[in-house]
PDB file of C-alpha atoms in Angstrom:
ATOM      1  CA  ASP J   1       0.000   0.000   0.000  1.00  0.00           C
ATOM      2  CA  THR J   2       1.499   3.295  -1.095  1.00  0.00           C
ATOM      3  CA  ALA J   3       1.079   6.012   1.519  1.00  0.00           C
ATOM      4  CA  VAL J   4       1.782   9.020  -0.711  1.00  0.00           C
ATOM      5  CA  SER J   5       1.650   8.504  -4.453  1.00  0.00           C
ATOM      6  CA  GLN J   6       2.368  10.834  -7.331  1.00  0.00           C
ATOM      7  CA  THR J   7       1.666  10.627 -11.040  1.00  0.00           C
ATOM      8  CA  PRO J   8       3.346  10.758 -13.393  1.00  0.00           C
ATOM      9  CA  LYS J   9       6.760   9.649 -12.221  1.00  0.00           C
ATOM     10  CA  TYR J  10       8.410  11.219 -15.249  1.00  0.00           C
ATOM     11  CA  LEU J  11       7.181  14.140 -17.321  1.00  0.00           C
ATOM     12  CA  VAL J  12       8.951  15.478 -20.399  1.00  0.00           C
ATOM     13  CA  THR J  13       7.334  18.398 -22.161  1.00  0.00           C
ATOM     14  CA  GLN J  14       7.957  21.459 -24.282  1.00  0.00           C
ATOM     15  CA  MET J  15       8.244  25.033 -23.116  1.00  0.00           C
ATOM     16  CA  GLY J  16       4.962  26.854 -23.024  1.00  0.00           C
ATOM     17  CA  ASN J  17       2.865  23.777 -22.346  1.00  0.00           C
ATOM     18  CA  ASP J  18       0.503  23.360 -19.405  1.00  0.00           C
ATOM     19  CA  LYS J  19       0.840  20.256 -17.259  1.00  0.00           C
ATOM     20  CA  SER J  20      -0.493  18.794 -14.026  1.00  0.00           C
ATOM     21  CA  ILE J  21       1.016  16.506 -11.430  1.00  0.00           C
ATOM     22  CA  LYS J  22      -1.298  14.525  -9.200  1.00  0.00           C
ATOM     23  CA  CYS J  23      -0.778  13.526  -5.587  1.00  0.00           C
ATOM     24  CA  GLU J  24      -2.805  11.277  -3.351  1.00  0.00           C
ATOM     25  CA  GLN J  25      -2.304  10.180   0.248  1.00  0.00           C
ATOM     26  CA  ASN J  26      -4.166   7.396   2.018  1.00  0.00           C
ATOM     27  CA  LEU J  27      -2.869   8.210   5.490  1.00  0.00           C
ATOM     28  CA  GLY J  28      -5.768  10.376   6.552  1.00  0.00           C
ATOM     29  CA  HIS J  29      -3.479  13.342   7.094  1.00  0.00           C
ATOM     30  CA  ASP J  30      -4.885  16.840   7.188  1.00  0.00           C
ATOM     31  CA  THR J  31      -1.964  18.676   5.617  1.00  0.00           C
ATOM     32  CA  MET J  32      -0.327  18.184   2.248  1.00  0.00           C
ATOM     33  CA  TYR J  33       2.637  19.910   0.626  1.00  0.00           C
ATOM     34  CA  TRP J  34       4.428  20.420  -2.629  1.00  0.00           C
ATOM     35  CA  TYR J  35       8.213  20.745  -2.724  1.00  0.00           C
ATOM     36  CA  LYS J  36      10.611  21.482  -5.559  1.00  0.00           C
ATOM     37  CA  GLN J  37      14.061  19.923  -5.566  1.00  0.00           C
ATOM     38  CA  ASP J  38      16.441  21.522  -8.008  1.00  0.00           C
ATOM     39  CA  SER J  39      19.610  20.178  -9.577  1.00  0.00           C
ATOM     40  CA  LYS J  40      21.587  21.197  -6.515  1.00  0.00           C
ATOM     41  CA  LYS J  41      19.294  19.021  -4.404  1.00  0.00           C
ATOM     42  CA  PHE J  42      17.858  21.883  -2.368  1.00  0.00           C
ATOM     43  CA  LEU J  43      14.342  21.080  -1.213  1.00  0.00           C
ATOM     44  CA  LYS J  44      12.121  24.151  -1.281  1.00  0.00           C
ATOM     45  CA  ILE J  45       8.573  24.201  -0.066  1.00  0.00           C
ATOM     46  CA  MET J  46       6.072  25.570  -2.558  1.00  0.00           C
ATOM     47  CA  PHE J  47       2.617  25.090  -1.115  1.00  0.00           C
ATOM     48  CA  SER J  48       0.808  23.631   1.828  1.00  0.00           C
ATOM     49  CA  TYR J  49      -2.863  22.748   2.158  1.00  0.00           C
ATOM     50  CA  ASN J  50      -4.670  22.053   5.386  1.00  0.00           C
ATOM     51  CA  ASN J  51      -8.244  20.823   5.142  1.00  0.00           C
ATOM     52  CA  LYS J  52      -8.484  22.262   1.639  1.00  0.00           C
ATOM     53  CA  GLU J  53      -7.254  25.684   2.648  1.00  0.00           C
ATOM     54  CA  LEU J  54      -3.975  27.111   1.473  1.00  0.00           C
ATOM     55  CA  ILE J  55      -1.945  27.957   4.529  1.00  0.00           C
ATOM     56  CA  ILE J  56       1.492  28.436   2.984  1.00  0.00           C
ATOM     57  CA  ASN J  57       2.172  30.026  -0.349  1.00  0.00           C
ATOM     58  CA  GLU J  58       5.866  30.596  -0.915  1.00  0.00           C
ATOM     59  CA  THR J  59       7.001  33.126  -3.485  1.00  0.00           C
ATOM     60  CA  VAL J  60       6.520  30.862  -6.449  1.00  0.00           C
ATOM     61  CA  PRO J  61       5.370  32.119  -9.840  1.00  0.00           C
ATOM     62  CA  ASN J  62       1.629  32.300 -10.246  1.00  0.00           C
ATOM     63  CA  ARG J  63       2.017  29.882 -13.144  1.00  0.00           C
ATOM     64  CA  PHE J  64       1.978  27.262 -10.398  1.00  0.00           C
ATOM     65  CA  SER J  65      -1.402  26.584  -8.858  1.00  0.00           C
ATOM     66  CA  PRO J  66      -2.234  23.897  -6.307  1.00  0.00           C
ATOM     67  CA  LYS J  67      -5.642  22.314  -6.463  1.00  0.00           C
ATOM     68  CA  SER J  68      -7.118  20.160  -3.718  1.00  0.00           C
ATOM     69  CA  PRO J  69     -10.398  18.452  -4.620  1.00  0.00           C
ATOM     70  CA  ASP J  70     -10.468  16.731  -1.229  1.00  0.00           C
ATOM     71  CA  LYS J  71      -8.320  16.105   1.815  1.00  0.00           C
ATOM     72  CA  ALA J  72      -6.574  13.143   0.227  1.00  0.00           C
ATOM     73  CA  HIS J  73      -5.494  14.915  -2.955  1.00  0.00           C
ATOM     74  CA  LEU J  74      -3.304  17.889  -3.752  1.00  0.00           C
ATOM     75  CA  ASN J  75      -2.578  18.373  -7.424  1.00  0.00           C
ATOM     76  CA  LEU J  76      -0.091  20.817  -8.904  1.00  0.00           C
ATOM     77  CA  HIS J  77      -0.939  22.594 -12.129  1.00  0.00           C
ATOM     78  CA  ILE J  78       1.737  24.442 -14.032  1.00  0.00           C
ATOM     79  CA  ASN J  79       0.964  26.881 -16.849  1.00  0.00           C
ATOM     80  CA  SER J  80       3.341  28.069 -19.568  1.00  0.00           C
ATOM     81  CA  LEU J  81       6.196  25.809 -18.545  1.00  0.00           C
ATOM     82  CA  GLU J  82       9.701  27.267 -18.630  1.00  0.00           C
ATOM     83  CA  LEU J  83      13.121  25.659 -18.795  1.00  0.00           C
ATOM     84  CA  GLY J  84      13.783  26.608 -15.185  1.00  0.00           C
ATOM     85  CA  ASP J  85      10.822  24.569 -14.052  1.00  0.00           C
ATOM     86  CA  SER J  86      12.809  21.411 -14.714  1.00  0.00           C
ATOM     87  CA  ALA J  87      13.234  19.738 -11.346  1.00  0.00           C
ATOM     88  CA  VAL J  88      11.910  16.960  -9.160  1.00  0.00           C
ATOM     89  CA  TYR J  89       8.616  17.793  -7.492  1.00  0.00           C
ATOM     90  CA  PHE J  90       7.728  16.014  -4.274  1.00  0.00           C
ATOM     91  CA  CYS J  91       4.357  15.790  -2.665  1.00  0.00           C
ATOM     92  CA  ALA J  92       4.124  15.176   1.072  1.00  0.00           C
ATOM     93  CA  SER J  93       1.513  14.825   3.773  1.00  0.00           C
ATOM     94  CA  SER J  94       1.886  15.262   7.487  1.00  0.00           C
ATOM     95  CA  PHE J  95       0.312  14.677  10.838  1.00  0.00           C
ATOM     96  CA  ARG J  96       0.823  16.584  14.028  1.00  0.00           C
ATOM     97  CA  GLU J  97       1.213  15.129  17.509  1.00  0.00           C
ATOM     98  CA  GLY J  98       1.323  17.977  19.964  1.00  0.00           C
ATOM     99  CA  SER J  99       3.985  20.330  18.641  1.00  0.00           C
ATOM    100  CA  GLN J 100       5.732  17.631  16.659  1.00  0.00           C
ATOM    101  CA  GLU J 101       5.071  17.136  12.974  1.00  0.00           C
ATOM    102  CA  THR J 102       6.154  14.261  10.728  1.00  0.00           C
ATOM    103  CA  GLN J 103       6.015  14.436   6.957  1.00  0.00           C
ATOM    104  CA  TYR J 104       5.665  11.529   4.560  1.00  0.00           C
ATOM    105  CA  PHE J 105       6.946  12.122   1.057  1.00  0.00           C
ATOM    106  CA  GLY J 106       5.901  10.708  -2.259  1.00  0.00           C
ATOM    107  CA  PRO J 107       8.380   9.222  -4.741  1.00  0.00           C
ATOM    108  CA  GLY J 108       8.700  12.438  -6.726  1.00  0.00           C
ATOM    109  CA  THR J 109       7.848  13.552 -10.259  1.00  0.00           C
ATOM    110  CA  ARG J 110      10.789  14.288 -12.497  1.00  0.00           C
ATOM    111  CA  LEU J 111       9.863  17.144 -14.794  1.00  0.00           C
ATOM    112  CA  LEU J 112      12.021  18.003 -17.783  1.00  0.00           C
ATOM    113  CA  VAL J 113      11.114  21.013 -19.871  1.00  0.00           C
ATOM    114  CA  LEU J 114      12.692  21.128 -23.307  1.00  0.00           C
TER     115      LEU J 114
ATOM    116  CA  LEU L   1      12.553  30.666  10.008  1.00  0.00           C
ATOM    117  CA  ALA L   2      15.455  28.978  11.730  1.00  0.00           C
ATOM    118  CA  LYS L   3      18.152  28.417   9.124  1.00  0.00           C
ATOM    119  CA  THR L   4      20.198  25.238   9.333  1.00  0.00           C
ATOM    120  CA  THR L   5      23.803  24.635   8.352  1.00  0.00           C
ATOM    121  CA  GLN L   6      25.286  21.198   7.756  1.00  0.00           C
ATOM    122  CA  PRO L   7      28.473  19.834   6.195  1.00  0.00           C
ATOM    123  CA  ILE L   8      28.014  19.320   2.497  1.00  0.00           C
ATOM    124  CA  SER L   9      29.414  15.808   2.511  1.00  0.00           C
ATOM    125  CA  MET L  10      30.966  13.122   4.704  1.00  0.00           C
ATOM    126  CA  ASP L  11      32.690   9.831   4.043  1.00  0.00           C
ATOM    127  CA  SER L  12      32.705   6.808   6.293  1.00  0.00           C
ATOM    128  CA  TYR L  13      33.359   3.085   6.254  1.00  0.00           C
ATOM    129  CA  GLU L  14      31.082   0.199   6.999  1.00  0.00           C
ATOM    130  CA  GLY L  15      30.737  -0.555  10.684  1.00  0.00           C
ATOM    131  CA  GLN L  16      31.751   2.898  11.851  1.00  0.00           C
ATOM    132  CA  GLU L  17      29.633   5.321  13.841  1.00  0.00           C
ATOM    133  CA  VAL L  18      28.773   8.472  11.914  1.00  0.00           C
ATOM    134  CA  ASN L  19      27.940  11.780  13.549  1.00  0.00           C
ATOM    135  CA  ILE L  20      26.456  14.587  11.465  1.00  0.00           C
ATOM    136  CA  THR L  21      26.174  17.964  13.147  1.00  0.00           C
ATOM    137  CA  CYS L  22      23.711  20.661  12.212  1.00  0.00           C
ATOM    138  CA  SER L  23      23.768  24.296  13.335  1.00  0.00           C
ATOM    139  CA  HIS L  24      20.540  26.213  13.945  1.00  0.00           C
ATOM    140  CA  ASN L  25      21.610  29.302  15.839  1.00  0.00           C
ATOM    141  CA  ASN L  26      18.290  31.135  15.708  1.00  0.00           C
ATOM    142  CA  ILE L  27      16.084  28.260  16.743  1.00  0.00           C
ATOM    143  CA  ALA L  28      12.970  29.435  18.559  1.00  0.00           C
ATOM    144  CA  THR L  29      11.761  28.223  21.917  1.00  0.00           C
ATOM    145  CA  ASN L  30       8.982  26.049  20.545  1.00  0.00           C
ATOM    146  CA  ASP L  31      10.876  24.696  17.541  1.00  0.00           C
ATOM    147  CA  TYR L  32      11.631  21.010  17.139  1.00  0.00           C
ATOM    148  CA  ILE L  33      14.620  19.513  15.331  1.00  0.00           C
ATOM    149  CA  THR L  34      13.968  16.832  12.753  1.00  0.00           C
ATOM    150  CA  TRP L  35      16.193  14.758  10.536  1.00  0.00           C
ATOM    151  CA  TYR L  36      15.253  13.202   7.210  1.00  0.00           C
ATOM    152  CA  GLN L  37      17.077  10.739   4.980  1.00  0.00           C
ATOM    153  CA  GLN L  38      16.868  10.780   1.199  1.00  0.00           C
ATOM    154  CA  PHE L  39      18.064   8.033  -1.131  1.00  0.00           C
ATOM    155  CA  PRO L  40      18.623   8.757  -4.825  1.00  0.00           C
ATOM    156  CA  SER L  41      15.406   8.936  -6.809  1.00  0.00           C
ATOM    157  CA  GLN L  42      13.256   8.778  -3.678  1.00  0.00           C
ATOM    158  CA  GLY L  43      11.484  11.252  -1.445  1.00  0.00           C
ATOM    159  CA  PRO L  44      12.870  12.138   1.995  1.00  0.00           C
ATOM    160  CA  ARG L  45      12.078   9.778   4.826  1.00  0.00           C
ATOM    161  CA  PHE L  46      11.659  10.748   8.486  1.00  0.00           C
ATOM    162  CA  ILE L  47      14.434   9.471  10.750  1.00  0.00           C
ATOM    163  CA  ILE L  48      14.187  11.123  14.143  1.00  0.00           C
ATOM    164  CA  GLN L  49      12.904  14.195  15.927  1.00  0.00           C
ATOM    165  CA  GLY L  50      13.733  15.850  19.226  1.00  0.00           C
ATOM    166  CA  TYR L  51      13.479  18.976  21.338  1.00  0.00           C
ATOM    167  CA  LYS L  52      16.377  18.706  23.785  1.00  0.00           C
ATOM    168  CA  THR L  53      18.915  16.306  25.323  1.00  0.00           C
ATOM    169  CA  LYS L  54      18.925  12.892  23.683  1.00  0.00           C
ATOM    170  CA  VAL L  55      16.449  10.915  21.638  1.00  0.00           C
ATOM    171  CA  THR L  56      17.053   7.369  20.425  1.00  0.00           C
ATOM    172  CA  ASN L  57      15.105   5.081  18.162  1.00  0.00           C
ATOM    173  CA  GLU L  58      15.859   1.902  16.246  1.00  0.00           C
ATOM    174  CA  VAL L  59      17.600   3.821  13.482  1.00  0.00           C
ATOM    175  CA  ALA L  60      19.569   6.648  15.075  1.00  0.00           C
ATOM    176  CA  SER L  61      20.222   8.875  18.061  1.00  0.00           C
ATOM    177  CA  LEU L  62      19.822  12.611  18.219  1.00  0.00           C
ATOM    178  CA  PHE L  63      21.885  14.700  20.616  1.00  0.00           C
ATOM    179  CA  ILE L  64      20.800  18.259  21.379  1.00  0.00           C
ATOM    180  CA  PRO L  65      22.826  20.431  23.778  1.00  0.00           C
ATOM    181  CA  ALA L  66      21.209  22.657  26.349  1.00  0.00           C
ATOM    182  CA  ASP L  67      21.397  25.803  24.198  1.00  0.00           C
ATOM    183  CA  ARG L  68      19.769  23.929  21.287  1.00  0.00           C
ATOM    184  CA  LYS L  69      21.802  25.882  18.755  1.00  0.00           C
ATOM    185  CA  SER L  70      23.038  22.665  17.218  1.00  0.00           C
ATOM    186  CA  SER L  71      22.159  19.012  17.023  1.00  0.00           C
ATOM    187  CA  THR L  72      24.021  15.840  16.114  1.00  0.00           C
ATOM    188  CA  LEU L  73      22.565  12.871  14.305  1.00  0.00           C
ATOM    189  CA  SER L  74      24.380   9.687  15.241  1.00  0.00           C
ATOM    190  CA  LEU L  75      24.166   6.601  13.049  1.00  0.00           C
ATOM    191  CA  PRO L  76      25.632   3.533  14.755  1.00  0.00           C
ATOM    192  CA  ARG L  77      27.588   1.028  12.690  1.00  0.00           C
ATOM    193  CA  VAL L  78      26.697   2.312   9.242  1.00  0.00           C
ATOM    194  CA  SER L  79      26.358   0.026   6.267  1.00  0.00           C
ATOM    195  CA  LEU L  80      26.561   0.672   2.536  1.00  0.00           C
ATOM    196  CA  SER L  81      22.799   1.114   2.458  1.00  0.00           C
ATOM    197  CA  ASP L  82      23.093   4.175   4.695  1.00  0.00           C
ATOM    198  CA  THR L  83      24.633   6.095   1.803  1.00  0.00           C
ATOM    199  CA  ALA L  84      22.171   8.932   1.342  1.00  0.00           C
ATOM    200  CA  VAL L  85      21.570  12.625   1.887  1.00  0.00           C
ATOM    201  CA  TYR L  86      20.639  13.590   5.440  1.00  0.00           C
ATOM    202  CA  TYR L  87      18.631  16.740   6.031  1.00  0.00           C
ATOM    203  CA  CYS L  88      18.393  18.624   9.284  1.00  0.00           C
ATOM    204  CA  LEU L  89      15.415  20.890   9.650  1.00  0.00           C
ATOM    205  CA  VAL L  90      13.652  22.925  12.243  1.00  0.00           C
ATOM    206  CA  ILE L  91       9.897  22.990  12.634  1.00  0.00           C
ATOM    207  CA  ASN L  92       8.618  26.422  13.533  1.00  0.00           C
ATOM    208  CA  ASN L  93       6.260  26.961  16.415  1.00  0.00           C
ATOM    209  CA  ALA L  94       3.271  27.048  14.130  1.00  0.00           C
ATOM    210  CA  GLY L  95       4.330  23.635  12.930  1.00  0.00           C
ATOM    211  CA  ASN L  96       3.274  24.162   9.381  1.00  0.00           C
ATOM    212  CA  MET L  97       6.478  25.103   7.633  1.00  0.00           C
ATOM    213  CA  LEU L  98       9.569  22.978   7.188  1.00  0.00           C
ATOM    214  CA  THR L  99      12.814  24.561   6.089  1.00  0.00           C
ATOM    215  CA  PHE L 100      15.189  22.099   4.471  1.00  0.00           C
ATOM    216  CA  GLY L 101      18.855  22.968   4.392  1.00  0.00           C
ATOM    217  CA  GLY L 102      21.265  21.717   1.755  1.00  0.00           C
ATOM    218  CA  GLY L 103      21.662  18.342   3.397  1.00  0.00           C
ATOM    219  CA  THR L 104      24.765  16.245   4.070  1.00  0.00           C
ATOM    220  CA  ARG L 105      25.732  13.660   1.493  1.00  0.00           C
ATOM    221  CA  LEU L 106      27.003  10.629   3.389  1.00  0.00           C
ATOM    222  CA  MET L 107      29.053   8.116   1.450  1.00  0.00           C
ATOM    223  CA  VAL L 108      29.672   4.797   3.175  1.00  0.00           C
ATOM    224  CA  LYS L 109      32.543   2.824   1.707  1.00  0.00           C
ATOM    225  CA  PRO L 110      33.317  -0.893   2.033  1.00  0.00           C
TER     226      PRO L 110
END
């Protein structure tokens, strides 16, 4: 049973296209995230959703838009793709126990923009 | 956000104990320290979390001094399969933002 799953695993596309990455978690967690990991392996948070409400919105281009149809899903839609969008995108979900939070990550989506 | 600083890379040999230290000088009172492990082509995986002193689980130990401005992840008797990137991060007091540093690339050699 996959806790956090992402599709597709690989995505190769042309500049200017619009694409979506899907994420689903079956852990019953309330919060989900999207991260971008660049070629230097830095993990940067992009968005966070808690009970379908956006609670973190880092300074990412508005070409990126998260969409959460329900608590178990947080999809990432990207408009007008650019070369610099090439990276690995990770979805994660988390639960909180008191002040402690643990995140569970998906396997990542490797996006290559040509 | 509490920024973290870790060594970029470390080398070790099988069977040795590995200690990776992370600096977080501006950690806030209610912040927790968490370590994640990432293998190539996979997402990060939670290893251990602590607030102060020492925490131990089946995978690692986490040592946090009284001032909490640093923490040390200790991996006992590493094996080749422990080769990975290890991230230290600090959870802010709102608990809803994780700041990942650059990570430490650990290479375990035979």
